[in-house]
Amino acid sequence: MRFVRMIKVTNLDGKVRIDKEMRKHSSMLPTSIRTIVCGPSNCGKTNVLVSLLESPHGVRFENVYVYSKSLQQPKYQYLTNLLTPIEEIGYFTFSNNSDVIPPNEALPNSIFIFDDVACDKQNAIREYFAMGRHAHVDCFYLCQEPRDLSYEYSHTPSVEEVFEVVDEPLVTSIRHLLQTSEGQEKLQTSYGPLGQKYLKAVLSGKKAVNIDMYGVYFSNEGTMLDDKRIALDKNDDIIINGKRYKGIPGQYELIFMKFHNENICTDDDMHTYKSILLTTNAYRRGHSADSQVLDNKRYKYKNIIATLVLDKKVGTGINKRSDIPRAMTLNDNKIDYIH
């Protein structure tokens, strides 16, 4: 018979904690919080978070940090107006990953909110979820679907990261780079065939490309579809605000082009594009679910947006295009667009 010595494990929690640490928040919440608030667009994630901050039965804090690509949304403006007048509370915001301070520089008894950053590098978020509690920082990560926070798994490089844009305006810089062998090599190694084709179209500034209010554009925030960040991976998948869509020709046509090629857009493509419109609120003023529909007389709205989202046809409808020339079709020929 073999005898094994056993060591008694003593729970030291009650001996080493001070009273303040034992009950930091209300009795409904744990002492240390690392939370993922997950749900589809407009399901109330931000409402839940703001309510936790406002409620006397919610979280207790002395500072609030927010890292988000949508700080302009009304609810964060409301939070700014609510907290900044209170001298005892610090309120700090970040819109760029490189500006986020590490946990050891954050003030104690703080709340750190990560919202609308699923397309960004996850290094800062990982660090807070791993070490934030040691700095007395509670974390809330708002997203549309659960994600692995590892950089290798979740991060698809943005256009500005691929081309390492620093000082020049994004479009100008990339256009210059694409005229070099180095830029062409980066394009070919970082994107699939569809990504290369349609990014070139956007950067060319051709009139048939959908760079108006419903389309992809470049800003100081990066590559955007309405108010959401968009990225393309090597397999041609499309990532919008952290949600991945299968990259197929029909989706690229609907997202990038003013006049889509009907021959390659299927009913499934239309259904997925409707989901994207609802997620981004592209068809509403200010990209807000509570705002009015942003209607106009352009083909994109009359024949696609209104039909898909509002369940009505304005003008000729998707399959009846007698009011405009035949679709301008993007192809790989020397003549880029066929009327």
PDB file of C-alpha atoms in Angstrom, residues 208-326:
ATOM      1  CA  ALA A 208     -19.692  53.395 -60.454  1.00  0.00           C
ATOM      2  CA  VAL A 209     -18.172  52.607 -57.058  1.00  0.00           C
ATOM      3  CA  ASN A 210     -20.472  53.096 -54.094  1.00  0.00           C
ATOM      4  CA  ILE A 211     -18.547  55.696 -52.080  1.00  0.00           C
ATOM      5  CA  ASP A 212     -21.577  57.771 -51.177  1.00  0.00           C
ATOM      6  CA  MET A 213     -23.635  57.642 -47.979  1.00  0.00           C
ATOM      7  CA  TYR A 214     -24.280  53.879 -48.224  1.00  0.00           C
ATOM      8  CA  GLY A 215     -20.815  52.705 -49.211  1.00  0.00           C
ATOM      9  CA  VAL A 216     -17.233  52.068 -48.114  1.00  0.00           C
ATOM     10  CA  TYR A 217     -15.072  55.114 -47.510  1.00  0.00           C
ATOM     11  CA  PHE A 218     -11.802  56.089 -45.852  1.00  0.00           C
ATOM     12  CA  SER A 219     -11.644  58.472 -42.896  1.00  0.00           C
ATOM     13  CA  ASN A 220      -9.400  59.342 -39.965  1.00  0.00           C
ATOM     14  CA  GLU A 221     -11.055  56.437 -38.128  1.00  0.00           C
ATOM     15  CA  GLY A 222      -9.954  53.987 -40.857  1.00  0.00           C
ATOM     16  CA  THR A 223     -11.853  52.066 -43.526  1.00  0.00           C
ATOM     17  CA  MET A 224     -15.556  52.502 -42.835  1.00  0.00           C
ATOM     18  CA  LEU A 225     -18.957  51.252 -43.958  1.00  0.00           C
ATOM     19  CA  ASP A 226     -21.291  53.934 -42.637  1.00  0.00           C
ATOM     20  CA  ASP A 227     -20.191  54.365 -38.993  1.00  0.00           C
ATOM     21  CA  LYS A 228     -18.744  50.836 -38.630  1.00  0.00           C
ATOM     22  CA  ARG A 229     -15.213  49.695 -39.382  1.00  0.00           C
ATOM     23  CA  ILE A 230     -14.847  47.229 -42.261  1.00  0.00           C
ATOM     24  CA  ALA A 231     -11.944  44.888 -42.982  1.00  0.00           C
ATOM     25  CA  LEU A 232     -11.235  42.236 -45.627  1.00  0.00           C
ATOM     26  CA  ASP A 233      -9.189  39.114 -44.934  1.00  0.00           C
ATOM     27  CA  LYS A 234      -7.051  36.918 -47.170  1.00  0.00           C
ATOM     28  CA  ASN A 235      -9.964  34.548 -47.774  1.00  0.00           C
ATOM     29  CA  ASP A 236     -12.068  37.489 -49.006  1.00  0.00           C
ATOM     30  CA  ASP A 237     -14.334  37.334 -45.945  1.00  0.00           C
ATOM     31  CA  ILE A 238     -15.795  40.709 -44.986  1.00  0.00           C
ATOM     32  CA  ILE A 239     -15.623  41.779 -41.322  1.00  0.00           C
ATOM     33  CA  ILE A 240     -17.970  44.592 -40.305  1.00  0.00           C
ATOM     34  CA  ASN A 241     -17.815  45.793 -36.721  1.00  0.00           C
ATOM     35  CA  GLY A 242     -16.352  42.432 -35.705  1.00  0.00           C
ATOM     36  CA  LYS A 243     -18.991  40.309 -37.447  1.00  0.00           C
ATOM     37  CA  ARG A 244     -17.723  38.088 -40.251  1.00  0.00           C
ATOM     38  CA  TYR A 245     -19.584  37.646 -43.544  1.00  0.00           C
ATOM     39  CA  LYS A 246     -18.621  35.125 -46.200  1.00  0.00           C
ATOM     40  CA  GLY A 247     -16.809  36.884 -49.003  1.00  0.00           C
ATOM     41  CA  ILE A 248     -18.591  36.117 -52.256  1.00  0.00           C
ATOM     42  CA  PRO A 249     -18.942  38.210 -55.425  1.00  0.00           C
ATOM     43  CA  GLY A 250     -22.577  39.143 -54.773  1.00  0.00           C
ATOM     44  CA  GLN A 251     -21.794  40.639 -51.351  1.00  0.00           C
ATOM     45  CA  TYR A 252     -18.905  42.657 -52.730  1.00  0.00           C
ATOM     46  CA  GLU A 253     -21.124  44.015 -55.491  1.00  0.00           C
ATOM     47  CA  LEU A 254     -23.844  45.116 -53.072  1.00  0.00           C
ATOM     48  CA  ILE A 255     -21.446  46.677 -50.583  1.00  0.00           C
ATOM     49  CA  PHE A 256     -19.029  48.370 -52.959  1.00  0.00           C
ATOM     50  CA  MET A 257     -20.996  49.218 -56.095  1.00  0.00           C
ATOM     51  CA  LYS A 258     -23.686  51.832 -56.784  1.00  0.00           C
ATOM     52  CA  PHE A 259     -25.176  49.638 -59.524  1.00  0.00           C
ATOM     53  CA  HIS A 260     -24.804  45.969 -58.653  1.00  0.00           C
ATOM     54  CA  ASN A 261     -24.393  43.255 -61.265  1.00  0.00           C
ATOM     55  CA  GLU A 262     -27.694  41.350 -61.110  1.00  0.00           C
ATOM     56  CA  ASN A 263     -26.146  38.299 -62.748  1.00  0.00           C
ATOM     57  CA  ILE A 264     -23.994  37.508 -59.705  1.00  0.00           C
ATOM     58  CA  CYS A 265     -26.248  38.717 -56.842  1.00  0.00           C
ATOM     59  CA  THR A 266     -28.461  35.962 -55.441  1.00  0.00           C
ATOM     60  CA  ASP A 267     -31.444  36.082 -53.077  1.00  0.00           C
ATOM     61  CA  ASP A 268     -29.114  34.937 -50.280  1.00  0.00           C
ATOM     62  CA  ASP A 269     -26.813  37.869 -51.053  1.00  0.00           C
ATOM     63  CA  MET A 270     -29.763  40.250 -50.762  1.00  0.00           C
ATOM     64  CA  HIS A 271     -30.789  38.700 -47.443  1.00  0.00           C
ATOM     65  CA  THR A 272     -27.263  39.069 -46.036  1.00  0.00           C
ATOM     66  CA  TYR A 273     -27.001  42.643 -47.304  1.00  0.00           C
ATOM     67  CA  LYS A 274     -30.263  43.421 -45.520  1.00  0.00           C
ATOM     68  CA  SER A 275     -28.699  42.124 -42.294  1.00  0.00           C
ATOM     69  CA  ILE A 276     -25.693  44.395 -42.853  1.00  0.00           C
ATOM     70  CA  LEU A 277     -27.950  47.403 -43.412  1.00  0.00           C
ATOM     71  CA  LEU A 278     -29.834  46.698 -40.205  1.00  0.00           C
ATOM     72  CA  THR A 279     -26.589  46.218 -38.270  1.00  0.00           C
ATOM     73  CA  THR A 280     -25.018  49.459 -39.463  1.00  0.00           C
ATOM     74  CA  ASN A 281     -28.248  51.513 -39.674  1.00  0.00           C
ATOM     75  CA  ALA A 282     -26.845  52.771 -42.967  1.00  0.00           C
ATOM     76  CA  TYR A 283     -30.275  53.787 -44.164  1.00  0.00           C
ATOM     77  CA  ARG A 284     -31.019  56.046 -41.164  1.00  0.00           C
ATOM     78  CA  ARG A 285     -29.832  59.560 -40.371  1.00  0.00           C
ATOM     79  CA  GLY A 286     -26.828  59.573 -38.106  1.00  0.00           C
ATOM     80  CA  HIS A 287     -26.703  55.748 -38.336  1.00  0.00           C
ATOM     81  CA  SER A 288     -29.049  55.607 -35.345  1.00  0.00           C
ATOM     82  CA  ALA A 289     -31.919  53.125 -34.991  1.00  0.00           C
ATOM     83  CA  ASP A 290     -34.048  55.901 -33.513  1.00  0.00           C
ATOM     84  CA  SER A 291     -33.546  58.319 -36.416  1.00  0.00           C
ATOM     85  CA  GLN A 292     -35.552  58.832 -39.590  1.00  0.00           C
ATOM     86  CA  VAL A 293     -34.876  56.925 -42.788  1.00  0.00           C
ATOM     87  CA  LEU A 294     -32.308  58.637 -44.992  1.00  0.00           C
ATOM     88  CA  ASP A 295     -34.196  58.437 -48.262  1.00  0.00           C
ATOM     89  CA  ASN A 296     -33.177  59.929 -51.608  1.00  0.00           C
ATOM     90  CA  LYS A 297     -33.766  59.531 -55.326  1.00  0.00           C
ATOM     91  CA  ARG A 298     -30.627  57.571 -56.094  1.00  0.00           C
ATOM     92  CA  TYR A 299     -30.771  54.112 -57.585  1.00  0.00           C
ATOM     93  CA  LYS A 300     -29.216  52.425 -54.551  1.00  0.00           C
ATOM     94  CA  TYR A 301     -31.966  53.641 -52.258  1.00  0.00           C
ATOM     95  CA  LYS A 302     -34.925  53.280 -54.604  1.00  0.00           C
ATOM     96  CA  ASN A 303     -34.153  49.830 -55.924  1.00  0.00           C
ATOM     97  CA  ILE A 304     -32.332  48.090 -53.088  1.00  0.00           C
ATOM     98  CA  ILE A 305     -32.448  49.852 -49.706  1.00  0.00           C
ATOM     99  CA  ALA A 306     -36.150  50.671 -49.681  1.00  0.00           C
ATOM    100  CA  THR A 307     -37.050  47.249 -51.058  1.00  0.00           C
ATOM    101  CA  LEU A 308     -34.998  45.272 -48.546  1.00  0.00           C
ATOM    102  CA  VAL A 309     -35.372  47.284 -45.371  1.00  0.00           C
ATOM    103  CA  LEU A 310     -38.677  49.093 -45.736  1.00  0.00           C
ATOM    104  CA  ASP A 311     -40.378  46.290 -47.663  1.00  0.00           C
ATOM    105  CA  LYS A 312     -41.542  48.588 -50.405  1.00  0.00           C
ATOM    106  CA  LYS A 313     -40.542  49.432 -53.945  1.00  0.00           C
ATOM    107  CA  VAL A 314     -39.778  52.973 -55.008  1.00  0.00           C
ATOM    108  CA  GLY A 315     -39.630  53.588 -58.726  1.00  0.00           C
ATOM    109  CA  THR A 316     -38.801  50.574 -60.860  1.00  0.00           C
ATOM    110  CA  GLY A 317     -37.697  47.980 -58.296  1.00  0.00           C
ATOM    111  CA  ILE A 318     -34.676  45.711 -58.251  1.00  0.00           C
ATOM    112  CA  ASN A 319     -35.464  43.705 -61.368  1.00  0.00           C
ATOM    113  CA  LYS A 320     -36.864  46.555 -63.460  1.00  0.00           C
ATOM    114  CA  ARG A 321     -34.219  49.037 -64.366  1.00  0.00           C
ATOM    115  CA  SER A 322     -35.617  50.763 -67.411  1.00  0.00           C
ATOM    116  CA  ASP A 323     -35.079  54.162 -65.780  1.00  0.00           C
ATOM    117  CA  ILE A 324     -31.264  53.902 -65.863  1.00  0.00           C
ATOM    118  CA  PRO A 325     -28.619  52.551 -68.253  1.00  0.00           C
ATOM    119  CA  ARG A 326     -27.673  48.911 -67.941  1.00  0.00           C
TER     120      ARG A 326
END
